[in-house]
């Protein structure tokens, strides 16, 4: 019996992008890069913005057409909510299908948004007193006074298996299910199934039983 054919070699993972132009050169990321260019232009003239960076799969070179954009914006004291409100109409360039707003603490806020064309993004607005560190690799959009370097952490990034399901209750459920749909479309069945099992357990524990 002839030996089984060898599996095709795994293509090399692209290097993390260092500029927005590197994202724009990838056809699958044209939507994300265009959105980021618009956000960069708005943040560069925003006096309360200390620094802004892209994190997550796009910054790590693993992004694809289904990737949401993770944007962290460091801002001055008492400016996070107002800055979010000013950037909302710039960020939402299509009708909004779903928007989830929340707070990291008493000072810093975030929003997670899905648009009509299924482009999705999350923006985190972080004030100086909030201990939200920046884990490389990241793609700097704005870095006034080298603020991003001051926020860096060398801790290992958290993986999907550390995501806490149902952490925001019903308000965050659409976003969690949206992520699972993306994982399934990529063929990442094990990750989706594992998270959905933990999500079901969390709902059963936290929600009152049916009568």
Short mmCIF file of C-alpha atoms in Angstrom, two decimals:
data_model
loop_
_atom_site.label_atom_id
_atom_site.label_comp_id
_atom_site.label_asym_id
_atom_site.label_seq_id
_atom_site.Cartn_x
_atom_site.Cartn_y
_atom_site.Cartn_z
CA UNK A 1 0.00 0.00 0.00
CA UNK A 2 1.49 3.35 -0.98
CA UNK A 3 2.15 5.78 1.85
CA UNK A 4 -0.50 8.38 2.58
CA UNK A 5 0.21 11.73 0.94
CA UNK A 6 1.73 14.33 3.18
CA UNK A 7 -0.56 17.18 4.20
CA UNK A 8 0.08 20.45 2.39
CA UNK A 9 2.46 22.76 4.23
CA UNK A 10 0.84 25.32 6.48
CA UNK A 11 1.21 28.77 4.91
CA UNK A 12 3.34 31.13 7.00
CA UNK A 13 1.39 33.46 9.25
CA UNK A 14 1.70 37.08 8.08
CA UNK A 15 3.75 39.39 10.25
CA UNK A 16 1.81 41.79 12.46
CA UNK A 17 1.11 44.99 10.51
CA UNK A 18 3.03 48.08 11.55
CA UNK A 19 1.01 50.65 9.58
CA UNK A 20 -2.53 51.11 8.32
CA UNK A 21 -1.12 50.88 4.80
CA UNK A 22 -0.14 47.29 5.56
CA UNK A 23 -3.76 46.50 6.38
CA UNK A 24 -5.04 48.32 3.31
CA UNK A 25 -2.81 46.16 1.08
CA UNK A 26 -4.85 43.07 2.04
CA UNK A 27 -8.13 42.93 0.07
CA UNK A 28 -10.00 41.11 2.85
CA UNK A 29 -9.19 43.94 5.25
CA UNK A 30 -10.17 46.88 3.04
CA UNK A 31 -13.32 47.59 5.06
CA UNK A 32 -11.45 47.52 8.36
CA UNK A 33 -8.56 49.65 7.12
CA UNK A 34 -10.90 52.28 5.68
CA UNK A 35 -12.78 52.45 8.97
CA UNK A 36 -9.54 52.78 10.91
CA UNK A 37 -8.26 55.56 8.66
CA UNK A 38 -11.42 57.53 9.36
CA UNK A 39 -11.13 56.95 13.11
CA UNK A 40 -7.46 57.87 13.08
CA UNK A 41 -8.23 61.20 11.38
CA UNK A 42 -10.88 61.99 13.99
CA UNK A 43 -8.67 61.03 16.93
CA UNK A 44 -5.65 62.97 15.70
CA UNK A 45 -7.55 66.25 16.15
CA UNK A 46 -9.23 65.23 19.39
CA UNK A 47 -7.55 67.14 22.26
CA UNK A 48 -8.63 64.65 24.94
CA UNK A 49 -7.06 61.65 23.16
CA UNK A 50 -3.74 60.59 24.69
CA UNK A 51 -3.24 57.55 22.47
CA UNK A 52 -5.14 55.00 20.43
CA UNK A 53 -4.22 51.52 19.23
CA UNK A 54 -5.69 48.56 17.40
CA UNK A 55 -5.42 45.28 19.30
CA UNK A 56 -6.69 41.74 18.76
CA UNK A 57 -6.50 39.65 15.61
CA UNK A 58 -5.96 42.57 13.21
CA UNK A 59 -2.93 43.80 15.14
CA UNK A 60 -1.55 40.26 15.41
CA UNK A 61 -1.73 39.63 11.66
CA UNK A 62 -4.54 37.07 11.95
CA UNK A 63 -7.37 39.28 10.72
CA UNK A 64 -9.80 38.35 7.96
CA UNK A 65 -12.97 39.78 6.45
CA UNK A 66 -15.01 38.57 9.44
CA UNK A 67 -12.74 40.07 12.10
CA UNK A 68 -14.16 42.82 14.24
CA UNK A 69 -11.95 45.81 14.94
CA UNK A 70 -10.72 46.23 18.52
CA UNK A 71 -9.82 49.86 19.21
CA UNK A 72 -8.46 51.08 22.56
CA UNK A 73 -8.50 54.85 23.10
CA UNK A 74 -6.66 56.31 26.09
CA UNK A 75 -8.06 59.67 27.07
CA UNK A 76 -7.87 62.43 29.63
CA UNK A 77 -9.66 62.34 32.97
CA UNK A 78 -13.44 62.82 32.83
CA UNK A 79 -13.53 62.60 29.03
CA UNK A 80 -14.27 58.93 28.22
CA UNK A 81 -18.05 59.06 27.89
CA UNK A 82 -18.04 62.37 25.99
CA UNK A 83 -15.37 61.12 23.60
CA UNK A 84 -17.37 57.94 22.94
CA UNK A 85 -20.46 60.04 22.19
CA UNK A 86 -18.53 62.31 19.78
CA UNK A 87 -17.05 59.38 17.88
CA UNK A 88 -20.22 57.31 17.61
CA UNK A 89 -21.60 59.01 14.46
CA UNK A 90 -18.17 58.82 12.81
CA UNK A 91 -17.72 55.14 13.60
CA UNK A 92 -21.22 54.02 12.59
CA UNK A 93 -20.99 54.66 8.84
CA UNK A 94 -23.85 52.23 8.14
CA UNK A 95 -27.14 51.61 9.98
CA UNK A 96 -26.56 49.99 13.37
CA UNK A 97 -27.97 46.48 13.83
CA UNK A 98 -26.80 46.12 17.42
CA UNK A 99 -25.05 48.36 19.94
CA UNK A 100 -23.96 47.26 23.40
CA UNK A 101 -22.61 49.94 25.74
CA UNK A 102 -20.97 49.29 29.08
CA UNK A 103 -18.39 50.50 31.58
CA UNK A 104 -15.08 49.04 32.73
CA UNK A 105 -15.34 50.97 35.98
CA UNK A 106 -16.67 54.31 37.22
CA UNK A 107 -14.50 56.21 34.71
CA UNK A 108 -13.92 54.22 31.51
CA UNK A 109 -16.51 53.01 29.01
CA UNK A 110 -16.85 50.85 25.92
CA UNK A 111 -19.22 50.02 23.12
CA UNK A 112 -19.54 46.99 20.83
CA UNK A 113 -21.35 47.57 17.55
CA UNK A 114 -22.58 45.47 14.62
CA UNK A 115 -23.48 47.37 11.45
CA UNK A 116 -25.90 46.53 8.66
CA UNK A 117 -23.15 45.07 6.44
CA UNK A 118 -22.03 42.84 9.40
CA UNK A 119 -18.91 44.88 9.94
CA UNK A 120 -18.30 45.00 13.68
CA UNK A 121 -16.09 46.94 16.05
CA UNK A 122 -15.52 47.54 19.72
CA UNK A 123 -14.14 50.77 21.12
CA UNK A 124 -12.77 51.13 24.64
CA UNK A 125 -12.28 54.61 26.10
CA UNK A 126 -9.84 54.40 28.98
CA UNK A 127 -9.08 57.17 31.47
CA UNK A 128 -5.75 57.41 33.35
CA UNK A 129 -7.03 55.89 36.60
CA UNK A 130 -8.26 52.70 34.88
CA UNK A 131 -5.74 49.89 34.90
CA UNK A 132 -6.29 48.63 31.36
CA UNK A 133 -2.92 47.65 29.92
CA UNK A 134 -1.86 47.38 26.30
CA UNK A 135 -0.45 44.00 25.32
CA UNK A 136 1.76 43.79 22.21
CA UNK A 137 1.38 43.35 19.35
CA UNK A 138 -0.70 46.43 18.75
CA UNK A 139 -0.99 48.91 15.90
CA UNK A 140 -0.65 52.53 17.03
CA UNK A 141 -3.05 55.05 15.48
CA UNK A 142 -2.35 58.01 17.77
CA UNK A 143 0.46 58.25 20.31
CA UNK A 144 0.72 61.72 21.79
CA UNK A 145 3.73 61.95 24.07
CA UNK A 146 4.47 58.21 23.70
CA UNK A 147 1.56 57.41 26.00
CA UNK A 148 1.07 53.93 24.56
CA UNK A 149 4.50 52.77 25.69
CA UNK A 150 3.61 53.82 29.24
CA UNK A 151 0.53 51.60 29.06
CA UNK A 152 2.29 48.51 27.74
CA UNK A 153 2.17 45.20 29.57
CA UNK A 154 4.22 42.10 28.81
CA UNK A 155 1.61 39.78 30.31
CA UNK A 156 0.48 36.97 28.04
CA UNK A 157 -2.70 37.90 26.14
CA UNK A 158 -5.83 36.13 27.31
CA UNK A 159 -7.22 33.42 25.03
CA UNK A 160 -10.77 32.47 24.13
CA UNK A 161 -10.84 29.81 26.82
CA UNK A 162 -10.57 32.56 29.45
CA UNK A 163 -13.59 34.52 28.17
CA UNK A 164 -16.23 34.71 30.86
CA UNK A 165 -19.60 33.91 29.25
CA UNK A 166 -22.70 35.90 30.11
CA UNK A 167 -20.54 38.41 31.99
CA UNK A 168 -22.89 41.25 30.99
CA UNK A 169 -26.10 39.26 31.20
CA UNK A 170 -28.68 39.57 28.44
CA UNK A 171 -27.17 42.89 27.29
CA UNK A 172 -24.01 41.19 26.00
CA UNK A 173 -25.64 38.06 24.62
CA UNK A 174 -26.00 39.20 21.00
CA UNK A 175 -22.29 40.05 20.80
CA UNK A 176 -21.30 36.69 22.29
CA UNK A 177 -23.47 34.76 19.84
CA UNK A 178 -22.17 36.90 16.97
CA UNK A 179 -18.62 35.88 17.87
CA UNK A 180 -19.61 32.22 17.92
CA UNK A 181 -21.17 32.56 14.46
CA UNK A 182 -17.89 33.96 13.13
CA UNK A 183 -15.89 31.14 14.68
CA UNK A 184 -18.21 28.58 13.11
CA UNK A 185 -17.94 30.20 9.67
CA UNK A 186 -14.15 29.95 9.96
CA UNK A 187 -14.41 26.27 10.89
CA UNK A 188 -13.35 26.90 14.50
CA UNK A 189 -15.99 24.50 15.73
CA UNK A 190 -14.26 23.41 18.93
CA UNK A 191 -13.89 26.98 20.18
CA UNK A 192 -17.52 27.81 19.40
CA UNK A 193 -18.86 24.61 20.95
CA UNK A 194 -16.78 25.04 24.11
CA UNK A 195 -17.91 28.63 24.59
CA UNK A 196 -21.56 27.81 23.89
CA UNK A 197 -21.47 25.04 26.51
CA UNK A 198 -20.05 27.45 29.08
CA UNK A 199 -22.56 30.10 28.00
CA UNK A 200 -25.45 27.68 28.53
CA UNK A 201 -24.17 26.77 31.98
CA UNK A 202 -23.81 30.44 32.92
CA UNK A 203 -27.34 31.25 31.76
CA UNK A 204 -28.77 28.28 33.64
CA UNK A 205 -26.96 29.40 36.79
CA UNK A 206 -27.72 33.11 36.64
CA UNK A 207 -31.23 33.19 35.22
CA UNK A 208 -34.24 32.21 37.35
CA UNK A 209 -35.67 28.78 36.50
CA UNK A 210 -38.74 28.50 34.30
CA UNK A 211 -42.03 28.17 36.12
#
